[in-house]
Amino acid sequence: MATELHIRLWLGPGTARGRLQRLMGAIEAWPAVDGGWQALRRGAPGRSQELMEPTRPDLSLPPVAGPDFLSTGIAARAWRFEGRIPVAGAVRLGVDVWEEGHPQRPDRALDGDACLWFQQAGPFVAALREGYADADLRVEENLESLNALLLLLIDRLQPERMAVHTDAGSPHPLNAHAVYHPARSGFLQDLELIRRLWREGSPAWRLPPLSDPATPRDSDALHGWRSPEQRARLWEAAAALQAREVPEARVGEVLASQGFDFYERGEGVLLLEYPHMLNAFMDRFYIGLGQA
């Protein structure tokens, strides 16, 4: 099964329909969009009911009892690869939105309120080895397009938080490939989430407490793209985060260290590694916050 690329968004109070309308409007402004929307579905993934072709701009939907879940998708132009050979093509961008309390999305701290997902993360991952220079240049073009989408989502939706993950690991901050907060204090909230997961894990995600000594051997807890040695080092560093108080000023100090790449949007910060976002994790940033 191909690894998926997920953009999770925390959008604040709202209905699934309202969130979907806002997301569709933002995505339609992305230059990479190729073609129209796919059928709109309601219900849990894999057990959904096809409703209708999405209409613009109004999405009139019958009422539903309980929290709602809506899903659609659209194609986006991107370079694909046949071995080392880049081929102009497209990737599917799925759009899932839900309301708080939906049984398929029980941990809002990890799930968010919406997820944009590419069926394959591969077009956005650089090989970074001999013989792949031409392919990596096309990966960088794909990543520039992805960056444009992230900034568009920030500007159009003003999310409370946004995080980029791949589904080879649980979607917590240590496994993020990029993170946005509208204020720098949001990164301290991520630290609190890491501490909560260290103590309690996430039963909704079947994630044991990260403090469990078995965690370095768990490719879901600390992401399957890391080697066992990398997971062991990260686990030891994360343990040291638990007892340290981190002042908000520390966020600015770490950002100013020139060890990280970021975009500023007013008071907000989109943190990532440029130009190869998916070849890195943001764990270094969170560990750096605790090393004052």
Coordinates of N, CA and C in Angstrom, one line a residue, residues 73-185:
G73 N -13.0 14.8 -3.6 CA -11.6 14.8 -4.1 C -11.5 15.5 -5.4
I74 N -10.3 15.8 -5.8 CA -10.0 16.5 -7.1 C -8.6 16.1 -7.5
A75 N -8.3 16.2 -8.8 CA -7.0 15.9 -9.3 C -6.1 17.1 -9.3
A76 N -4.8 16.9 -9.1 CA -3.8 18.0 -9.1 C -2.6 17.6 -9.9
R77 N -2.2 18.5 -10.8 CA -1.0 18.2 -11.6 C 0.2 18.0 -10.8
A78 N 1.0 17.0 -11.1 CA 2.3 16.8 -10.4 C 3.2 15.9 -11.3
W79 N 4.4 15.9 -11.0 CA 5.4 15.0 -11.7 C 5.2 13.7 -11.0
R80 N 5.1 12.6 -11.7 CA 5.2 11.2 -11.3 C 6.5 10.6 -11.7
F81 N 6.8 9.4 -11.3 CA 8.1 8.9 -11.6 C 8.0 7.4 -12.0
E82 N 8.7 7.1 -13.1 CA 8.8 5.7 -13.5 C 10.3 5.3 -13.3
G83 N 10.6 4.8 -12.2 CA 12.0 4.7 -11.8 C 12.6 6.1 -11.6
R84 N 13.6 6.4 -12.3 CA 14.3 7.7 -12.3 C 13.7 8.7 -13.2
I85 N 12.7 8.2 -14.1 CA 12.3 9.1 -15.2 C 11.0 9.9 -14.7
P86 N 11.1 11.2 -14.7 CA 9.9 12.0 -14.4 C 8.9 12.0 -15.5
V87 N 7.6 11.9 -15.2 CA 6.6 11.9 -16.2 C 5.5 12.9 -15.7
A88 N 5.1 13.8 -16.6 CA 4.0 14.7 -16.2 C 2.7 14.0 -16.0
G89 N 2.1 14.2 -14.9 CA 0.9 13.5 -14.6 C 0.0 14.2 -13.5
A90 N -0.7 13.5 -12.7 CA -1.6 14.1 -11.7 C -1.6 13.1 -10.5
V91 N -2.0 13.7 -9.4 CA -2.2 12.9 -8.1 C -3.6 13.3 -7.6
R92 N -4.3 12.4 -7.0 CA -5.6 12.7 -6.4 C -5.4 13.3 -5.0
L93 N -6.1 14.4 -4.8 CA -6.2 15.1 -3.6 C -7.5 14.9 -2.9
G94 N -7.6 14.1 -1.9 CA -8.8 13.8 -1.2 C -9.1 14.9 -0.2
V95 N -10.3 15.2 0.1 CA -10.7 16.2 1.1 C -11.8 15.6 2.0
D96 N -11.4 15.4 3.3 CA -12.3 14.9 4.3 C -12.5 15.9 5.4
V97 N -13.8 16.1 5.8 CA -14.1 17.0 6.9 C -15.1 16.3 7.8
W98 N -15.1 16.7 9.0 CA -16.0 16.1 10.0 C -16.3 17.1 11.1
E99 N -17.2 16.7 11.9 CA -17.6 17.5 13.1 C -17.1 16.8 14.4
E100 N -16.9 17.6 15.4 CA -16.4 17.1 16.6 C -17.3 16.0 17.2
G101 N -16.7 14.9 17.6 CA -17.5 13.8 18.2 C -17.8 12.7 17.2
H102 N -17.3 12.9 15.9 CA -17.5 11.8 15.0 C -16.7 10.6 15.4
P103 N -17.3 9.4 15.4 CA -16.6 8.2 15.9 C -15.3 7.9 15.2
Q104 N -15.2 8.3 13.9 CA -14.0 8.0 13.2 C -12.8 9.0 13.5
R105 N -13.1 10.0 14.2 CA -12.1 11.1 14.5 C -12.2 11.4 16.0
P106 N -11.9 10.5 16.9 CA -12.2 10.8 18.3 C -11.2 11.6 19.1
D107 N -10.0 11.8 18.5 CA -8.9 12.6 19.2 C -8.6 13.8 18.4
R108 N -9.3 14.9 18.7 CA -9.1 16.1 17.9 C -7.7 16.6 18.0
A109 N -7.0 16.4 19.1 CA -5.6 16.9 19.2 C -4.7 16.3 18.1
L110 N -5.0 15.1 17.7 CA -4.3 14.5 16.6 C -5.0 14.5 15.3
D111 N -6.3 14.4 15.3 CA -7.0 14.3 14.0 C -7.3 15.7 13.3
G112 N -7.5 16.7 14.2 CA -7.9 18.0 13.6 C -9.4 18.0 13.2
D113 N -9.8 18.9 12.3 CA -11.2 19.0 11.9 C -11.3 18.7 10.4
A114 N -10.2 18.6 9.7 CA -10.2 18.2 8.3 C -8.9 17.7 7.9
C115 N -8.9 16.9 6.8 CA -7.7 16.4 6.3 C -7.7 16.4 4.8
L116 N -6.7 17.0 4.2 CA -6.4 16.9 2.7 C -5.4 15.8 2.6
W117 N -5.6 14.9 1.7 CA -4.7 13.8 1.6 C -4.4 13.4 0.1
F118 N -3.1 13.2 -0.1 CA -2.6 12.7 -1.4 C -2.5 11.2 -1.3
Q119 N -3.0 10.5 -2.3 CA -2.9 9.0 -2.2 C -1.5 8.5 -2.2
Q120 N -0.6 9.3 -2.7 CA 0.8 8.8 -2.8 C 1.7 10.0 -2.3
A121 N 2.6 9.7 -1.3 CA 3.5 10.7 -0.9 C 4.8 10.7 -1.7
G122 N 5.0 9.6 -2.5 CA 6.2 9.4 -3.3 C 6.6 10.6 -4.1
P123 N 5.7 11.2 -4.9 CA 6.1 12.3 -5.7 C 6.7 13.5 -5.0
F124 N 6.6 13.5 -3.6 CA 7.1 14.6 -2.9 C 8.3 14.3 -2.0
V125 N 8.9 13.1 -2.2 CA 10.0 12.6 -1.5 C 11.2 12.5 -2.4
A126 N 12.3 13.3 -2.0 CA 13.5 13.3 -2.9 C 14.3 12.0 -2.6
A127 N 15.0 11.5 -3.6 CA 15.8 10.3 -3.4 C 17.2 10.7 -2.8
L128 N 17.7 11.9 -3.2 CA 18.9 12.4 -2.6 C 20.1 11.4 -2.7
R129 N 20.2 10.8 -3.9 CA 21.4 9.9 -4.1 C 21.8 9.9 -5.5
E130 N 23.0 9.4 -5.8 CA 23.6 9.6 -7.1 C 22.7 9.0 -8.2
G131 N 22.6 9.7 -9.3 CA 21.8 9.2 -10.4 C 20.4 9.7 -10.4
Y132 N 20.0 10.4 -9.4 CA 18.6 10.8 -9.3 C 18.4 12.4 -9.3
A133 N 19.4 13.1 -9.8 CA 19.4 14.5 -9.7 C 18.2 15.1 -10.5
D134 N 18.0 14.6 -11.7 CA 16.9 15.1 -12.6 C 15.6 14.8 -11.9
A135 N 15.4 13.6 -11.3 CA 14.2 13.3 -10.6 C 14.0 14.2 -9.4
D136 N 15.0 14.4 -8.7 CA 14.9 15.3 -7.5 C 14.5 16.7 -7.8
L137 N 15.0 17.2 -9.0 CA 14.6 18.5 -9.4 C 13.1 18.6 -9.6
R138 N 12.5 17.5 -10.2 CA 11.0 17.5 -10.4 C 10.3 17.3 -9.0
V139 N 10.9 16.6 -8.1 CA 10.3 16.5 -6.8 C 10.3 17.9 -6.1
E140 N 11.3 18.7 -6.3 CA 11.3 20.0 -5.8 C 10.2 20.9 -6.4
E141 N 10.0 20.7 -7.7 CA 8.8 21.4 -8.3 C 7.5 21.0 -7.7
N142 N 7.3 19.7 -7.4 CA 6.1 19.2 -6.7 C 6.0 19.8 -5.3
L143 N 7.2 19.9 -4.6 CA 7.2 20.5 -3.3 C 6.9 22.0 -3.3
E144 N 7.4 22.7 -4.3 CA 7.0 24.1 -4.5 C 5.5 24.3 -4.6
S145 N 4.9 23.4 -5.4 CA 3.5 23.5 -5.6 C 2.8 23.2 -4.3
L146 N 3.3 22.2 -3.5 CA 2.7 21.8 -2.2 C 2.8 23.0 -1.3
N147 N 4.0 23.7 -1.3 CA 4.2 24.8 -0.4 C 3.2 25.9 -0.7
A148 N 2.9 26.1 -2.0 CA 1.9 27.1 -2.4 C 0.6 26.8 -1.9
L149 N 0.2 25.5 -1.9 CA -1.1 25.1 -1.3 C -1.1 25.4 0.2
L150 N -0.1 25.0 0.9 CA -0.1 25.3 2.3 C -0.2 26.8 2.6
L151 N 0.5 27.6 1.9 CA 0.3 29.0 2.2 C -1.0 29.6 1.8
L152 N -1.6 29.0 0.7 CA -3.0 29.4 0.3 C -4.0 29.0 1.4
L153 N -3.8 27.8 2.0 CA -4.7 27.4 3.0 C -4.6 28.3 4.3
I154 N -3.4 28.7 4.6 CA -3.2 29.6 5.7 C -3.9 30.9 5.4
D155 N -3.6 31.5 4.3 CA -4.2 32.8 4.0 C -5.7 32.8 3.8
R156 N -6.2 31.7 3.2 CA -7.7 31.7 3.0 C -8.5 31.2 4.2
L157 N -7.9 30.3 5.0 CA -8.7 29.7 6.1 C -8.3 30.1 7.4
Q158 N -7.1 30.7 7.6 CA -6.6 31.1 8.9 C -6.8 30.0 10.0
P159 N -6.2 28.8 9.7 CA -6.5 27.7 10.7 C -5.9 28.0 12.0
E160 N -6.4 27.3 13.0 CA -5.8 27.4 14.4 C -4.5 26.6 14.4
R161 N -4.4 25.7 13.6 CA -3.1 24.9 13.5 C -3.2 24.1 12.1
M162 N -2.0 23.8 11.6 CA -2.0 22.9 10.4 C -0.7 22.1 10.6
A163 N -0.8 20.8 10.2 CA 0.4 19.9 10.2 C 0.4 19.0 9.0
V164 N 1.6 18.7 8.5 CA 1.8 17.8 7.4 C 2.4 16.5 7.9
H165 N 1.8 15.4 7.6 CA 2.2 14.1 8.1 C 2.2 13.1 6.9
T166 N 2.9 12.0 7.1 CA 2.7 10.8 6.2 C 2.1 9.7 7.1
D167 N 1.3 8.8 6.5 CA 0.7 7.8 7.4 C 1.5 6.6 7.7
A168 N 2.8 6.8 7.5 CA 3.8 5.8 8.0 C 4.1 6.0 9.5
G169 N 3.4 6.9 10.2 CA 3.5 7.1 11.6 C 2.3 7.9 12.1
S170 N 2.1 7.8 13.5 CA 1.0 8.5 14.1 C 1.2 10.0 13.9
P171 N 0.0 10.7 13.8 CA 0.1 12.2 13.5 C 0.3 13.1 14.7
H172 N 1.4 12.9 15.4 CA 1.7 13.8 16.5 C 2.9 14.7 16.2
P173 N 3.2 15.7 17.0 CA 4.2 16.7 16.5 C 5.6 16.1 16.2
L174 N 6.0 15.1 16.9 CA 7.4 14.6 16.7 C 7.4 13.9 15.3
N175 N 6.3 13.5 14.7 CA 6.3 12.9 13.4 C 5.9 13.8 12.3
A176 N 5.7 15.1 12.6 CA 5.3 16.1 11.6 C 6.4 16.4 10.6
H177 N 6.1 16.6 9.4 CA 7.0 17.1 8.4 C 7.0 18.6 8.2
A178 N 5.9 19.2 8.7 CA 5.7 20.7 8.7 C 4.6 21.0 9.6
V179 N 4.7 22.2 10.3 CA 3.7 22.6 11.2 C 3.5 24.1 11.1
Y180 N 2.2 24.5 11.2 CA 1.9 26.0 11.2 C 1.1 26.3 12.5
H181 N 1.4 27.4 13.0 CA 0.7 28.0 14.1 C 0.5 29.5 13.9
P182 N -0.7 30.0 14.2 CA -0.9 31.5 13.9 C -0.2 32.4 15.0
A183 N 0.3 31.8 16.0 CA 1.1 32.5 17.0 C 2.2 31.5 17.5
R184 N 3.3 32.1 17.9 CA 4.5 31.2 18.3 C 4.2 30.4 19.5
S185 N 3.3 30.9 20.3 CA 2.9 30.1 21.5 C 2.3 28.8 21.2

